[in-house]
């Protein structure tokens, strides 16, 4: 059981670090989300929609 808890703890730390990085990135540079991610019709996507659905 101890090994399982160690693996679970490591997994949760990794996921939380990735989530914090994604959060910081979305607040730091909004242009990436709607200029690079949505390339089909970027003129129809604004920053709020990109952060909501990105």
Coordinates of C-alpha atoms in Angstrom, one line a residue:
X1 CA 0.0 0.0 0.0
X2 CA 2.9 2.3 0.7
X3 CA 4.2 2.0 -2.8
X4 CA 0.8 2.8 -4.2
X5 CA 0.5 5.9 -2.1
X6 CA 4.0 7.1 -3.2
X7 CA 3.1 6.6 -6.9
X8 CA -0.3 8.4 -6.3
X9 CA 1.5 11.3 -4.5
X10 CA 4.0 11.6 -7.4
X11 CA 1.2 11.6 -10.0
X12 CA -0.8 14.3 -8.2
X13 CA 2.3 16.5 -7.9
X14 CA 3.0 16.1 -11.6
X15 CA -0.6 16.9 -12.6
X16 CA -0.7 19.9 -10.3
X17 CA 2.5 21.3 -11.7
X18 CA 1.2 20.9 -15.2
X19 CA -2.1 22.5 -14.3
X20 CA -0.4 25.5 -12.7
X21 CA 1.8 25.9 -15.7
X22 CA -1.2 25.9 -18.0
X23 CA -3.0 28.4 -15.8
X24 CA 0.0 30.8 -15.8
X25 CA 0.4 30.5 -19.5
X26 CA -3.2 31.3 -20.2
X27 CA -3.1 34.5 -18.1
X28 CA 0.3 35.6 -19.3
X29 CA -0.1 35.5 -23.1
X30 CA -3.7 35.4 -24.4
X31 CA -2.6 35.7 -28.1
X32 CA -1.3 32.1 -28.2
X33 CA -4.7 30.6 -27.5
X34 CA -6.7 32.3 -30.3
X35 CA -4.0 32.9 -32.8
X36 CA -2.2 29.6 -32.8
X37 CA -4.7 27.1 -31.4
X38 CA -7.8 28.1 -33.4
X39 CA -6.5 28.4 -36.9
X40 CA -9.7 27.5 -38.8
X41 CA -11.4 30.9 -38.3
X42 CA -9.3 32.9 -35.8
X43 CA -11.3 36.1 -36.4
X44 CA -14.4 34.4 -34.8
X45 CA -12.6 33.5 -31.6
X46 CA -11.8 36.1 -28.9
X47 CA -9.6 35.7 -25.8
X48 CA -12.5 34.8 -23.5
X49 CA -13.6 31.9 -25.7
X50 CA -10.1 30.7 -26.1
X51 CA -9.5 30.6 -22.4
X52 CA -12.9 28.9 -21.7
X53 CA -12.7 26.2 -24.3
X54 CA -8.9 25.9 -24.7

